[in-house]
Amino acid sequence: MSRWPMVPMRDLFQITKGQIGIKAATPGDFPLVTTGESHLSHIEAHFSGDAVCIPMVSASGHGHASIKRLHHIQGDFAVGSILCACINQQPDRVSTRYVFHYLTACKDTVIIPLMQGSANVSLKLADIEGIAIPLPPLAKQQALVSSIDALADKARQVNAHLDAIESDAERLLAVFFREAIHDAPLRAMDKVAPLVRREITIDPDASYKELGVRSFYKGTFQRRTMTGMDYSWQNLYQVKAGDLIFSNIMAWEQAITVAKPEDADCVGNHRMLTCLADAESAVPGFLWYYFTTPEGFAKIEAASPGTAARNKTMTAPALMAIEVPIPPLKVQQTFDTLQAKIAELKTKHAAIREANQALLPATLERVFN
């Protein structure tokens, strides 16, 4: 790219600050460009043309300069007041989308160093006007844009394909589960997965890795590691792989999970209700799935009375009284195997999505740097 002439933005674009505060916008027929990934709308358009929109205020603030994303937009549109619109004035010389891709790829080296301020880090219009763009012939710009957009479209197609596969798998799992629990007998939790408390005698000099449960069925996380002397009033209980765990204060927000093998060395405090499924009658993953269904979660909500988060506590007796469907053990095991295979599939898909997400930025960097 060093052989291409460098042309300042002011020679190619009309650069104007956005004219509407995001919160002051009135939803309407025209797209409103914001710093978010998707456009909002407004009742009137303030700009018309082919434009790159650049945030003028740091995405992170607190004295740190950062920009998450730029936008390319065409037609009639509005722009939030914390961005600027760079409208193409030389379409016979420059492709707006080419400049969008260039600035996206090089924002960390071309735009962010221009941001100033100790608290509210921001850009000036004059700074943007002075940004120099490497300008190959228009045909070359268009060819680059075509290749980059084709790659981005292919990545979107791959992600959509993965989404469709996962949706089909989830539907299959749901159908299997509905059939499994149809006419299955109901048994109380204290009969099939009673509460278990493996209390630990705290050694002041020992270290303990404390486990937490994420809301919205997001699994466990290791909260912190502390020495025994730091536990002045809490009791600690050992967690084992396969434990069905409920947060007694956040179960109403779906803080329910099954302990993983890597959780086996961790401890939980008194707010974690750990249940041990009876190996002869229940599979923990099957029970967990039941509590993710509308029917199962409604029972969790009913066992967590109150109107505020801090008061919506589920007691151990209330949990133990919940009745769950118990089909034959073999049926539960088959379902759990299918559930594990789908989880494995999603893990593989996540790796593909991560590689997909990195592909376009890496390609842009190779092209422009």
C-alpha positions as a printed Julia matrix, in Angstrom:
369×3 Matrix{Float64}:
   0.0     0.0    0.0
   2.97    2.33   0.39
   2.97    2.91  -3.38
  -0.53    4.39  -3.3
  -0.96    8.16  -2.77
  -2.13    9.29   0.69
  -5.14   11.61   0.47
  -6.63   13.44   3.48
 -10.25   12.74   4.35
 -11.16   16.42   3.88
 -10.37   16.12   0.16
 -12.76   13.22  -0.27
 -15.57   13.61   2.28
 -17.81   16.21   3.82
 -17.4    15.59   7.54
 -20.22   16.74   9.85
 -21.08   16.03  13.45
 -24.26   14.04  14.13
 -27.3    16.17  15.0
 -29.47   14.17  17.39
 -28.9    12.9   20.9
 -29.61    9.19  21.01
 -32.08    9.5   23.91
 -33.79   12.47  22.23
 -34.54   10.55  19.04
 -38.13    9.73  18.12
 -38.57    6.37  16.39
 -39.53    6.85  12.76
 -38.86    5.86   9.17
 -35.19    6.77   8.87
 -32.2     4.78  10.17
 -30.34    6.4   13.05
 -26.67    5.49  13.27
 -25.4     5.02  16.82
 -22.35    3.41  18.38
 -24.33    0.17  18.69
 -24.09   -2.73  16.3
 -27.6    -2.15  14.91
 -29.2     1.09  13.79
 -32.08    2.73  15.65
 -34.58    4.99  13.86
 -35.67    8.63  13.81
 -38.59   10.58  12.35
 -36.39   12.69  10.08
 -33.19   12.35   8.08
 -30.38   14.83   8.63
 -28.04   13.46   5.96
 -28.25   11.96   2.5
 -25.56   10.15   0.57
 -22.92    7.44   0.92
 -21.15    7.78   4.26
 -18.81    6.37   6.85
 -19.89    7.16  10.42
 -17.15    7.41  13.04
 -17.65    7.57  16.83
 -16.12   10.72  18.32
 -16.25    9.64  21.98
 -14.32    6.74  23.49
 -16.32    3.56  23.91
 -14.79    2.87  27.33
 -14.22    6.35  28.79
 -12.32    6.84  32.06
  -9.29    8.2   30.24
  -8.97    5.23  27.88
  -9.25    5.71  24.11
 -11.19    3.03  22.24
 -13.61    2.6   19.35
 -15.69   -0.54  18.95
 -17.02   -0.11  15.43
 -17.59    2.19  12.47
 -20.63    2.14  10.2
 -21.16    2.41   6.45
 -24.59    3.71   5.43
 -26.25    4.89   2.22
 -29.4     6.88   1.47
 -31.25    9.17   3.86
 -30.31    8.79   7.51
 -29.71   10.44  10.88
 -26.58   10.21  13.03
 -26.19   10.38  16.8
 -24.46   13.44  18.17
 -21.5    11.45  19.49
 -20.59   10.38  15.96
 -19.75   12.16  12.75
 -20.93   11.48   9.2
 -18.27   11.42   6.47
 -20.25   11.79   3.21
 -18.48   10.9   -0.02
 -17.92   13.97  -2.23
 -15.64   12.25  -4.76
 -17.37    9.01  -5.84
 -15.29    8.92  -9.03
 -12.11    8.76  -6.91
 -13.01    6.84  -3.79
 -15.25    3.99  -2.69
 -16.89    4.8    0.63
 -16.96    1.15   1.56
 -13.24    0.88   0.81
 -12.59    3.71   3.28
 -14.92    2.03   5.8
 -12.91   -1.19   5.57
  -9.6     0.67   5.76
 -10.55    2.69   8.83
 -12.06   -0.39  10.49
  -8.85   -2.33   9.95
  -6.56    0.51  11.01
  -8.6     2.31  13.67
  -6.18    1.35  16.43
  -3.26    2.98  14.61
  -5.0     5.68  12.54
  -7.96    6.96  14.61
  -7.46    6.08  18.26
  -4.06    7.87  18.63
  -5.9    11.1   17.71
  -8.3    10.83  20.66
  -7.58   13.22  23.51
  -8.84   13.99  27.0
  -8.14   12.91  30.57
 -11.65   11.68  31.38
 -13.96   12.05  28.38
 -11.62   10.96  25.61
 -12.83   12.23  22.24
 -12.01   13.19  18.66
 -12.23   16.57  16.93
 -13.65   16.98  13.44
 -10.35   18.53  12.36
  -8.54   15.36  13.45
 -10.78   13.22  11.26
 -10.45   15.62   8.34
  -6.69   15.2    8.5
  -6.66   11.39   8.4
  -4.79   10.29   5.27
  -6.27    7.45   3.23
  -4.12    5.3    0.91
  -5.9     5.69  -2.43
  -5.35    3.11  -5.18
  -7.28    3.42  -8.46
 -11.03    3.15  -8.02
 -11.15   -0.2   -9.81
  -8.64   -1.59  -7.32
 -10.68   -0.25  -4.41
 -13.81   -1.86  -5.78
 -12.04   -5.19  -6.28
 -10.79   -5.14  -2.68
 -14.26   -4.28  -1.39
 -15.8    -7.09  -3.44
 -13.37   -9.65  -2.04
 -13.72   -8.45   1.56
 -17.53   -8.33   1.42
 -17.66  -11.79  -0.15
 -15.56  -13.14   2.71
 -17.78  -11.43   5.29
 -20.9   -12.82   3.61
 -19.42  -16.32   3.62
 -18.68  -16.0    7.34
 -22.28  -14.92   7.96
 -23.54  -17.91   5.97
 -21.41  -20.28   8.02
 -22.7   -18.78  11.29
 -26.3   -18.99  10.06
 -25.74  -22.64   9.13
 -24.36  -23.39  12.61
 -27.32  -21.59  14.2
 -29.75  -23.68  12.16
 -28.03  -26.94  13.15
 -28.15  -25.98  16.83
 -31.81  -24.95  16.62
 -32.69  -28.31  15.07
 -30.7   -30.1   17.78
 -32.45  -28.15  20.54
 -35.85  -28.98  19.05
 -34.9   -32.66  18.88
 -33.84  -32.55  22.53
 -37.07  -30.84  23.58
 -39.21  -33.4   21.71
 -37.26  -36.28  23.26
 -37.73  -34.78  26.73
 -41.47  -34.21  26.31
 -41.89  -37.83  25.24
 -39.69  -39.0   28.11
 -41.74  -37.29  30.82
 -45.16  -38.06  29.3
 -47.03  -40.03  31.95
 -43.82  -40.33  34.03
 -44.49  -40.51  37.78
 -43.76  -37.42  39.89
 -41.49  -37.78  42.89
 -40.3   -35.21  45.42
 -36.71  -34.01  45.17
 -35.9   -35.3   48.64
 -36.64  -38.82  47.35
 -34.59  -38.68  44.12
 -31.97  -35.96  44.69
 -31.78  -35.08  48.38
 -29.79  -32.2   49.76
 -26.25  -33.17  50.76
 -23.98  -31.13  53.0
 -20.35  -32.25  53.06
 -19.19  -29.84  55.73
 -15.51  -28.98  55.84
 -13.53  -28.29  59.01
 -11.82  -25.05  58.04
  -8.06  -24.98  58.41
  -6.93  -21.35  58.9
  -3.72  -22.0   56.94
  -5.3   -23.86  54.04
  -6.57  -22.33  50.78
 -10.09  -22.9   49.51
 -11.37  -22.36  45.97
 -14.93  -21.08  46.23
 -17.47  -21.94  43.57
 -20.27  -19.74  42.27
 -23.3   -20.39  40.06
 -24.08  -18.08  37.14
 -27.61  -16.96  36.44
 -29.54  -17.92  33.28
 -28.27  -21.52  33.34
 -24.72  -20.38  32.5
 -22.99  -22.93  34.7
 -20.44  -22.66  37.48
 -17.51  -20.3   37.9
 -14.65  -20.18  40.36
 -15.28  -17.06  42.42
 -12.1   -16.71  44.44
  -9.43  -18.55  46.39
  -9.15  -17.6   50.05
  -7.32  -18.88  53.1
  -9.27  -20.46  55.93
  -8.59  -17.5   58.23
 -10.58  -15.25  55.84
 -13.79  -17.18  56.57
 -14.98  -15.61  59.79
 -18.6   -16.75  59.77
 -19.34  -18.85  56.71
 -19.57  -22.62  56.7
 -17.98  -24.36  53.74
 -19.18  -27.48  51.99
 -17.39  -29.71  49.5
 -18.69  -29.85  45.94
 -18.4   -33.0   43.85
 -18.8   -33.51  40.12
 -22.38  -34.35  39.24
 -23.92  -32.39  42.1
 -27.11  -30.58  41.08
 -26.55  -27.07  42.46
 -29.05  -24.31  43.22
 -28.21  -20.82  44.46
 -30.79  -20.29  47.17
 -30.88  -16.53  46.59
 -30.65  -16.54  42.76
 -32.46  -19.72  41.71
 -35.34  -17.44  40.67
 -32.88  -16.0   38.11
 -32.02  -19.49  36.82
 -28.81  -19.94  38.84
 -29.06  -23.72  38.56
 -26.38  -26.05  37.22
 -24.62  -29.4   37.45
 -21.08  -29.39  38.85
 -18.4   -30.23  36.27
 -15.4   -32.54  36.91
 -13.15  -29.5   37.32
 -15.4   -28.24  40.13
 -14.62  -31.26  42.32
 -11.87  -29.49  44.31
 -14.05  -26.46  45.04
 -16.19  -25.51  48.01
 -19.53  -23.79  48.32
 -20.99  -21.69  51.09
 -24.32  -22.08  52.82
 -26.14  -20.32  49.99
 -25.42  -23.16  47.58
 -27.91  -25.99  47.84
 -26.15  -29.11  46.54
 -28.27  -32.12  45.69
 -26.98  -35.64  45.06
 -29.07  -37.6   42.58
 -29.89  -41.16  43.6
 -27.92  -43.25  41.09
 -30.7   -45.87  40.99
 -33.48  -43.49  40.03
 -32.31  -40.1   38.68
 -29.72  -38.53  36.38
 -28.59  -35.02  37.41
 -28.48  -33.69  33.84
 -32.04  -34.89  33.26
 -33.27  -33.14  36.4
 -31.39  -29.97  35.43
 -33.05  -29.91  32.03
 -36.46  -30.23  33.66
 -35.78  -27.04  35.62
 -34.96  -25.22  32.37
 -38.43  -25.97  30.99
 -41.34  -23.6   31.68
 -43.01  -26.25  33.84
 -39.92  -26.98  35.91
 -38.85  -23.38  36.32
 -42.35  -22.37  37.42
 -41.85  -24.68  40.41
 -38.55  -22.95  41.22
 -40.27  -19.56  41.1
 -43.07  -20.81  43.33
 -40.48  -22.04  45.84
 -38.76  -18.61  45.8
 -41.39  -16.23  47.17
 -40.88  -12.5   47.52
 -40.96   -9.38  45.39
 -37.32   -8.23  45.49
 -34.15  -10.11  44.59
 -32.76  -10.09  48.12
 -36.04  -11.5   49.46
 -36.59  -14.18  46.78
 -34.85  -16.93  48.73
 -35.53  -20.59  48.11
 -35.25  -22.63  51.3
 -33.97  -26.18  51.35
 -37.36  -27.6   52.5
 -39.1   -25.78  49.61
 -36.62  -27.22  47.11
 -36.91  -30.71  48.54
 -40.71  -30.6   48.25
 -40.64  -29.9   44.49
 -41.95  -32.82  42.49
 -40.09  -33.83  39.33
 -40.97  -36.39  36.62
 -38.96  -39.6   36.89
 -39.12  -41.84  33.8
 -37.12  -45.11  33.7
 -33.41  -44.62  34.4
 -32.45  -45.91  30.95
 -34.57  -43.22  29.3
 -32.92  -40.52  31.43
 -29.46  -41.84  30.58
 -30.21  -41.87  26.84
 -31.48  -38.29  27.06
 -28.4   -37.21  29.02
 -26.11  -38.77  26.41
 -27.94  -36.88  23.66
 -27.71  -33.68  25.69
 -23.96  -34.18  26.13
 -23.47  -34.74  22.39
 -25.33  -31.52  21.62
 -23.21  -29.65  24.18
 -20.09  -31.07  22.5
 -21.44  -29.95  19.12
 -21.99  -26.42  20.46
 -18.44  -26.33  21.8
 -17.11  -27.19  18.35
 -19.38  -24.59  16.78
 -18.15  -21.97  19.26
 -14.58  -22.61  18.1
 -15.67  -22.22  14.47
 -17.5   -18.98  15.28
 -14.44  -17.64  17.09
 -12.26  -18.43  14.06
 -14.89  -16.88  11.81
 -14.96  -13.73  13.89
 -11.19  -13.39  13.66
 -11.01  -14.13   9.92
 -12.26  -10.8    8.59
 -10.13   -8.58  10.9
  -7.07  -10.7   10.07
  -7.78  -10.38   6.35
  -8.27   -6.61   6.64
  -5.01   -6.31   8.52
  -3.15   -8.25   5.84
  -4.7    -6.13   3.08
  -4.14   -2.73   4.65
  -1.01   -3.25   6.73
